[in-house]
Tab-separated table of C-alpha atoms in Angstrom:
chain	number	residue	atom	x	y	z
V	20	UNK	CA	1.987	92.032	11.753
V	21	UNK	CA	1.682	88.220	9.551
V	22	UNK	CA	0.020	86.123	10.652
V	23	UNK	CA	-1.150	82.551	9.822
V	24	UNK	CA	-4.267	81.226	10.766
V	25	UNK	CA	-4.705	77.442	10.514
V	26	UNK	CA	-8.304	76.283	10.708
V	27	UNK	CA	-9.160	79.367	9.494
V	28	UNK	CA	-12.374	78.197	8.199
V	29	UNK	CA	-13.664	76.699	11.770
V	30	UNK	CA	-16.075	78.410	13.724
V	31	UNK	CA	-13.710	80.372	15.576
V	32	UNK	CA	-11.581	81.137	12.544
V	33	UNK	CA	-14.408	83.234	11.185
V	34	UNK	CA	-14.573	85.349	14.546
V	35	UNK	CA	-10.781	85.393	14.420
V	36	UNK	CA	-9.940	86.038	10.288
V	37	UNK	CA	-12.098	89.572	9.905
V	38	UNK	CA	-10.751	90.401	13.673
V	39	UNK	CA	-6.874	90.714	12.808
V	40	UNK	CA	-7.757	91.945	10.021
V	41	UNK	CA	-9.364	94.785	11.282
V	42	UNK	CA	-6.811	95.719	13.632
V	43	UNK	CA	-4.258	96.013	10.752
V	44	UNK	CA	-2.430	92.843	10.491
V	45	UNK	CA	-1.335	90.777	7.327
V	46	UNK	CA	-3.077	87.713	7.544
V	47	UNK	CA	-3.185	84.555	5.849
V	48	UNK	CA	-5.644	81.551	6.171
V	49	UNK	CA	-4.415	78.391	6.297
V	50	UNK	CA	-7.285	75.644	4.946
V	51	UNK	CA	-8.049	71.945	3.177
V	52	UNK	CA	-9.984	73.597	1.113
V	53	UNK	CA	-10.661	75.368	-1.948
V	54	UNK	CA	-13.590	76.133	-1.771
V	55	UNK	CA	-12.354	77.074	2.269
V	56	UNK	CA	-9.874	79.516	0.418
V	57	UNK	CA	-12.778	80.920	-1.331
V	58	UNK	CA	-14.263	81.813	1.717
V	59	UNK	CA	-10.365	82.977	3.348
V	60	UNK	CA	-10.653	85.205	0.689
V	61	UNK	CA	-13.834	86.657	1.116
V	62	UNK	CA	-12.860	88.530	4.477
V	63	UNK	CA	-10.356	89.644	2.352
V	64	UNK	CA	-7.312	87.627	3.611
V	65	UNK	CA	-5.519	85.381	1.489
V	66	UNK	CA	-5.667	81.676	1.693
V	67	UNK	CA	-2.700	78.938	1.215
V	68	UNK	CA	-3.831	74.789	1.278
V	69	UNK	CA	-3.055	72.794	3.173
V	70	UNK	CA	-4.359	69.400	5.432
V	71	UNK	CA	-2.752	70.067	9.304
V	72	UNK	CA	-1.957	66.120	9.083
V	73	UNK	CA	0.767	66.575	6.286
V	74	UNK	CA	4.294	67.642	6.924
V	75	UNK	CA	5.245	68.448	4.161
V	76	UNK	CA	2.647	70.441	2.599
V	77	UNK	CA	1.645	72.333	5.989
V	78	UNK	CA	6.123	72.873	5.928
V	79	UNK	CA	5.315	74.326	1.925
V	80	UNK	CA	2.537	76.609	3.523
V	81	UNK	CA	4.034	78.146	6.286
V	82	UNK	CA	7.379	78.647	4.338
V	83	UNK	CA	5.420	80.306	0.738
V	84	UNK	CA	3.302	83.326	3.815
V	85	UNK	CA	6.837	83.700	6.052
V	86	UNK	CA	4.501	85.007	9.177
V	87	UNK	CA	5.948	86.641	12.412
V	88	UNK	CA	2.649	85.116	14.181
V	89	UNK	CA	1.001	81.102	14.114
V	90	UNK	CA	-2.463	80.595	15.323
V	91	UNK	CA	-3.355	76.851	15.134
V	92	UNK	CA	-7.420	76.629	15.810
V	93	UNK	CA	-6.976	73.362	14.118
V	94	UNK	CA	-10.045	70.968	14.858
V	95	UNK	CA	-12.371	68.802	13.248
V	96	UNK	CA	-15.693	68.663	15.282
V	97	UNK	CA	-18.566	68.259	13.276
V	98	UNK	CA	-21.806	66.750	13.572
V	99	UNK	CA	-22.168	66.519	17.428
V	100	UNK	CA	-20.573	63.834	20.294
V	101	UNK	CA	-20.898	61.271	20.797
V	102	UNK	CA	-20.106	61.418	24.772
V	103	UNK	CA	-20.747	57.411	25.674
V	104	UNK	CA	-17.576	57.378	22.947
V	105	UNK	CA	-16.127	61.168	23.522
V	106	UNK	CA	-12.641	59.658	22.020
V	107	UNK	CA	-14.110	58.587	18.814
V	108	UNK	CA	-15.718	61.632	18.527
V	109	UNK	CA	-12.433	63.727	18.662
V	110	UNK	CA	-10.437	60.962	17.153
V	111	UNK	CA	-8.692	63.878	14.477
V	112	UNK	CA	-9.139	66.497	16.760
V	113	UNK	CA	-6.617	64.757	18.791
V	114	UNK	CA	-4.201	64.104	15.717
V	115	UNK	CA	-4.971	67.808	14.414
V	116	UNK	CA	-3.693	68.397	18.406
V	117	UNK	CA	-0.560	66.220	18.170
V	118	UNK	CA	0.835	65.542	14.779
V	119	UNK	CA	-0.909	68.968	13.396
V	120	UNK	CA	0.207	70.778	16.893
V	121	UNK	CA	3.800	69.387	15.360
V	122	UNK	CA	3.538	69.874	11.866
V	123	UNK	CA	2.797	73.244	12.913
V	124	UNK	CA	6.037	74.326	14.829
V	125	UNK	CA	8.580	72.470	12.857
V	126	UNK	CA	7.194	74.978	9.732
V	127	UNK	CA	7.564	77.805	12.182
V	128	UNK	CA	10.838	77.239	13.293
V	129	UNK	CA	11.946	76.481	9.344
V	130	UNK	CA	10.363	79.472	8.527
V	131	UNK	CA	11.562	81.734	11.255
V	132	UNK	CA	8.378	82.472	13.545
V	133	UNK	CA	8.836	84.570	16.581
V	134	UNK	CA	5.356	83.317	18.133
V	135	UNK	CA	2.854	80.756	18.526
V	136	UNK	CA	-0.199	80.885	19.328
V	137	UNK	CA	-2.731	77.221	20.502
V	138	UNK	CA	-6.367	76.322	20.597
V	139	UNK	CA	-6.842	74.186	24.057
V	140	UNK	CA	-10.447	73.943	25.728
V	141	UNK	CA	-11.087	74.627	29.947
V	142	UNK	CA	-13.605	72.486	31.526
V	143	UNK	CA	-14.557	69.326	31.453
V	144	UNK	CA	-10.869	69.254	31.201
V	145	UNK	CA	-9.905	70.269	34.965
V	146	UNK	CA	-10.218	68.615	37.752
V	147	UNK	CA	-13.607	67.840	39.675
V	148	UNK	CA	-15.339	68.630	42.832
V	149	UNK	CA	-14.106	72.068	44.848
V	150	UNK	CA	-13.628	75.545	43.725
V	151	UNK	CA	-16.637	77.065	41.151
V	152	UNK	CA	-14.452	78.418	39.053
V	153	UNK	CA	-11.024	76.636	38.312
V	154	UNK	CA	-7.858	78.741	37.350
V	155	UNK	CA	-4.870	78.520	35.571
V	156	UNK	CA	-2.748	77.548	39.082
V	157	UNK	CA	-5.418	74.381	39.437
V	158	UNK	CA	-4.670	70.626	38.083
V	159	UNK	CA	-6.147	68.965	35.601
V	160	UNK	CA	-8.120	66.154	36.384
V	161	UNK	CA	-5.778	63.212	37.104
V	162	UNK	CA	-8.539	60.720	36.809
V	163	UNK	CA	-10.399	61.764	33.347
V	164	UNK	CA	-13.285	59.310	32.437
V	165	UNK	CA	-11.720	56.276	30.542
V	166	UNK	CA	-13.730	57.383	27.461
V	167	UNK	CA	-12.011	61.076	27.625
V	168	UNK	CA	-8.605	60.069	28.571
V	169	UNK	CA	-6.879	59.939	24.607
V	170	UNK	CA	-9.071	63.733	24.697
V	171	UNK	CA	-7.564	64.754	27.692
V	172	UNK	CA	-3.717	63.232	26.368
V	173	UNK	CA	-4.418	65.437	23.128
V	174	UNK	CA	-5.276	68.697	25.401
V	175	UNK	CA	-1.742	68.236	27.617
V	176	UNK	CA	0.691	67.538	24.794
V	177	UNK	CA	-0.964	71.519	22.430
V	178	UNK	CA	-0.240	72.360	25.545
V	179	UNK	CA	2.810	71.515	26.209
V	180	UNK	CA	4.269	71.846	22.796
V	181	UNK	CA	2.888	75.024	22.689
V	182	UNK	CA	4.534	76.776	25.314
V	183	UNK	CA	8.233	74.605	26.130
V	184	UNK	CA	9.320	75.322	22.528
V	185	UNK	CA	12.632	76.142	22.715
V	186	UNK	CA	12.908	79.351	20.539
V	187	UNK	CA	9.312	79.990	19.926
V	188	UNK	CA	7.420	82.145	21.678
V	189	UNK	CA	4.433	80.184	23.105
V	190	UNK	CA	1.062	80.762	23.909
V	191	UNK	CA	-1.858	78.043	24.685
V	192	UNK	CA	-5.795	78.995	25.271
V	193	UNK	CA	-7.678	77.341	27.209
V	194	UNK	CA	-11.824	78.487	25.453
V	195	UNK	CA	-14.817	77.745	27.522
V	196	UNK	CA	-18.093	76.454	25.222
V	197	UNK	CA	-17.884	77.915	22.612
V	198	UNK	CA	-21.553	79.210	21.502
V	199	UNK	CA	-22.330	81.589	18.525
V	200	UNK	CA	-23.263	81.009	14.692
V	201	UNK	CA	-22.480	77.503	13.487
V	202	UNK	CA	-21.915	75.839	17.122
V	203	UNK	CA	-23.778	72.950	18.614
V	204	UNK	CA	-25.061	76.055	20.909
V	205	UNK	CA	-25.720	77.991	17.383
V	206	UNK	CA	-28.817	78.385	15.245
V	207	UNK	CA	-29.368	75.232	14.109
V	208	UNK	CA	-27.052	73.374	16.327
V	209	UNK	CA	-27.239	69.862	17.281
V	210	UNK	CA	-27.406	71.098	21.223
V	211	UNK	CA	-29.542	73.939	20.968
V	212	UNK	CA	-32.364	70.971	18.741
V	213	UNK	CA	-32.765	69.379	21.300
V	214	UNK	CA	-32.763	72.512	23.862
V	215	UNK	CA	-36.127	72.898	21.544
V	216	UNK	CA	-37.516	69.120	21.155
V	217	UNK	CA	-36.808	68.347	24.927
V	218	UNK	CA	-33.908	66.045	24.537
V	219	UNK	CA	-31.556	67.151	26.075
V	220	UNK	CA	-31.999	66.947	30.131
V	221	UNK	CA	-30.767	67.522	33.646
V	222	UNK	CA	-29.096	64.551	34.524
V	223	UNK	CA	-28.791	64.271	38.419
V	224	UNK	CA	-28.852	67.088	41.059
V	225	UNK	CA	-27.548	69.380	37.747
V	226	UNK	CA	-24.580	70.370	39.927
V	227	UNK	CA	-21.978	70.432	37.141
V	228	UNK	CA	-20.543	73.739	36.734
V	229	UNK	CA	-19.814	75.311	32.515
V	230	UNK	CA	-18.337	78.228	31.424
V	231	UNK	CA	-18.904	79.360	28.315
V	232	UNK	CA	-17.342	82.128	25.124
V	233	UNK	CA	-18.620	83.438	22.088
V	234	UNK	CA	-17.065	83.042	19.485
V	235	UNK	CA	-16.456	87.038	18.749
V	236	UNK	CA	-15.550	87.473	22.190
V	237	UNK	CA	-12.663	83.955	21.849
V	238	UNK	CA	-11.212	85.502	18.493
V	239	UNK	CA	-11.071	89.664	19.989
V	240	UNK	CA	-8.816	87.882	23.352
V	241	UNK	CA	-7.400	85.526	20.678
V	242	UNK	CA	-5.830	89.070	18.891
V	243	UNK	CA	-4.507	90.000	22.464
V	244	UNK	CA	-3.047	87.141	22.442
V	245	UNK	CA	-1.470	87.694	18.758
V	246	UNK	CA	-0.265	91.188	19.777
V	247	UNK	CA	1.204	90.688	23.343
V	248	UNK	CA	5.166	88.913	24.062
V	249	UNK	CA	3.226	86.806	26.977
V	250	UNK	CA	3.712	83.167	26.902
V	251	UNK	CA	2.313	80.264	28.905
V	252	UNK	CA	-1.733	79.117	29.956
V	253	UNK	CA	-4.708	81.418	29.701
V	254	UNK	CA	-8.096	80.683	29.540
V	255	UNK	CA	-10.799	82.296	27.587
V	256	UNK	CA	-14.225	82.885	29.380
V	257	UNK	CA	-17.081	84.717	30.465
V	258	UNK	CA	-17.416	86.241	33.957
V	259	UNK	CA	-20.488	83.919	34.884
V	260	UNK	CA	-19.880	80.347	35.639
V	261	UNK	CA	-23.259	78.181	35.866
V	262	UNK	CA	-24.195	75.319	37.167
V	263	UNK	CA	-26.085	72.809	34.020
V	264	UNK	CA	-29.480	73.389	36.907
V	265	UNK	CA	-29.499	77.278	35.729
V	266	UNK	CA	-27.771	77.892	32.681
V	267	UNK	CA	-29.968	75.163	30.518
V	268	UNK	CA	-33.442	76.275	32.096
V	269	UNK	CA	-32.622	79.674	30.685
V	270	UNK	CA	-31.851	79.012	27.528
V	271	UNK	CA	-34.642	76.771	27.564
V	272	UNK	CA	-36.784	79.977	27.991
V	273	UNK	CA	-34.832	81.816	25.480
V	274	UNK	CA	-35.694	79.631	22.723
V	275	UNK	CA	-39.069	79.383	23.486
V	276	UNK	CA	-39.021	76.015	23.734
V	277	UNK	CA	-40.276	73.706	27.282
V	278	UNK	CA	-38.269	73.538	30.356
V	279	UNK	CA	-35.969	71.101	30.063
V	280	UNK	CA	-36.830	67.433	32.385
V	281	UNK	CA	-34.546	66.168	34.756
V	282	UNK	CA	-33.654	61.966	35.216
V	283	UNK	CA	-31.240	60.610	37.805
V	284	UNK	CA	-27.895	60.471	37.090
V	285	UNK	CA	-28.533	56.604	36.630
V	286	UNK	CA	-30.354	56.864	33.846
V	287	UNK	CA	-28.467	59.292	32.681
V	288	UNK	CA	-25.857	56.544	32.762
V	289	UNK	CA	-26.864	54.556	30.404
V	290	UNK	CA	-27.995	56.937	27.841
V	291	UNK	CA	-25.048	59.615	27.279
V	292	UNK	CA	-22.044	57.076	29.529
V	293	UNK	CA	-20.139	58.122	32.506
V	294	UNK	CA	-18.750	61.467	31.023
V	295	UNK	CA	-22.017	63.268	30.282
V	296	UNK	CA	-23.301	62.710	33.882
V	297	UNK	CA	-20.272	63.915	35.279
V	298	UNK	CA	-20.693	67.259	32.936
V	299	UNK	CA	-24.199	67.703	34.608
V	300	UNK	CA	-23.393	66.528	38.415
V	301	UNK	CA	-19.378	67.337	38.831
V	302	UNK	CA	-17.525	69.198	36.498
V	303	UNK	CA	-16.454	72.782	37.222
V	304	UNK	CA	-16.232	76.445	35.686
V	305	UNK	CA	-13.029	78.075	35.008
V	306	UNK	CA	-11.811	81.400	35.987
V	307	UNK	CA	-10.894	84.296	33.513
V	308	UNK	CA	-9.461	86.918	35.701
V	309	UNK	CA	-5.145	85.973	34.260
V	310	UNK	CA	-6.320	86.329	31.205
V	311	UNK	CA	-8.507	89.575	31.542
V	312	UNK	CA	-5.459	90.962	33.528
V	313	UNK	CA	-2.703	89.866	31.335
V	314	UNK	CA	-4.650	90.719	27.904
V	315	UNK	CA	-6.530	93.675	28.634
V	316	UNK	CA	-9.275	92.138	27.901
V	317	UNK	CA	-12.937	92.140	28.540
V	318	UNK	CA	-15.926	89.668	27.230
V	319	UNK	CA	-18.550	91.502	24.521
V	320	UNK	CA	-20.755	89.767	26.394
V	321	UNK	CA	-20.104	89.061	30.180
V	322	UNK	CA	-22.502	86.663	30.478
V	323	UNK	CA	-24.113	83.530	28.343
V	324	UNK	CA	-27.195	85.010	29.776
V	325	UNK	CA	-27.264	88.212	27.598
V	326	UNK	CA	-25.122	86.346	24.968
V	327	UNK	CA	-28.055	83.661	25.059
V	328	UNK	CA	-30.594	86.220	23.659
V	329	UNK	CA	-28.754	87.804	21.267
V	330	UNK	CA	-25.165	86.069	20.318
V	331	UNK	CA	-26.420	82.633	19.411
């Protein structure tokens, strides 16, 4: 199958392109730079140059490839996240989820693309409170923190555009928090460095629930989605949602760092705002049952515990 991966040089793209090739697909990676194109070719794939926000360039790139499937993995998240100014950190990514999605979809329809798979997210955007792991049937958070409203809108847009475009088989994959090489939760990543320096404390009671997924496991699920004819929204996470008060001390232990400090919520709010406090006290993880059942997929790292030990 001929597959175009937009965002082929991102953290997930670096796992996805080789896995698609190994599965026998003819893969072209879309990237903005010649250096990125060289990286794509090093995997054994073809490369085309286009900025996802340049509609004419995207259309030309997709037309030149004429793929059966387009995979939208375009993001712009480098240098960590400013929790107090969350939407500012995601400003370009939000444009890629809106304007970039429109550009890719228009080009895909013009080129006769059959299937469109997009990257979404599952974590802080799920409704807070209640069960520790939310399913696809549960609503997204109806009242996101003000600093996250633009990013929530971007997530909703990319999902809706993917699954509601007439004539396209649309799939939105809600990936949990990534870890692995080049991730913030990876060797040399910003979160790992904070933990090693004992600068990432547990805020409040630490009962906010996180879900995780290794890049390689997310890529394996994406290959399954590419090869399927099923449409809709699916959550891609490991089997072990965990409270911050559980996973953060365990990761510190794995890294050989000192145990994280504990600080009250009011002090955390001064440091990282409402977004950071909610991440440690309110958010919920996600259930992966639908994706496992639909795509006959299992994460290689069933738990972040094993993944953090072996896959960072």
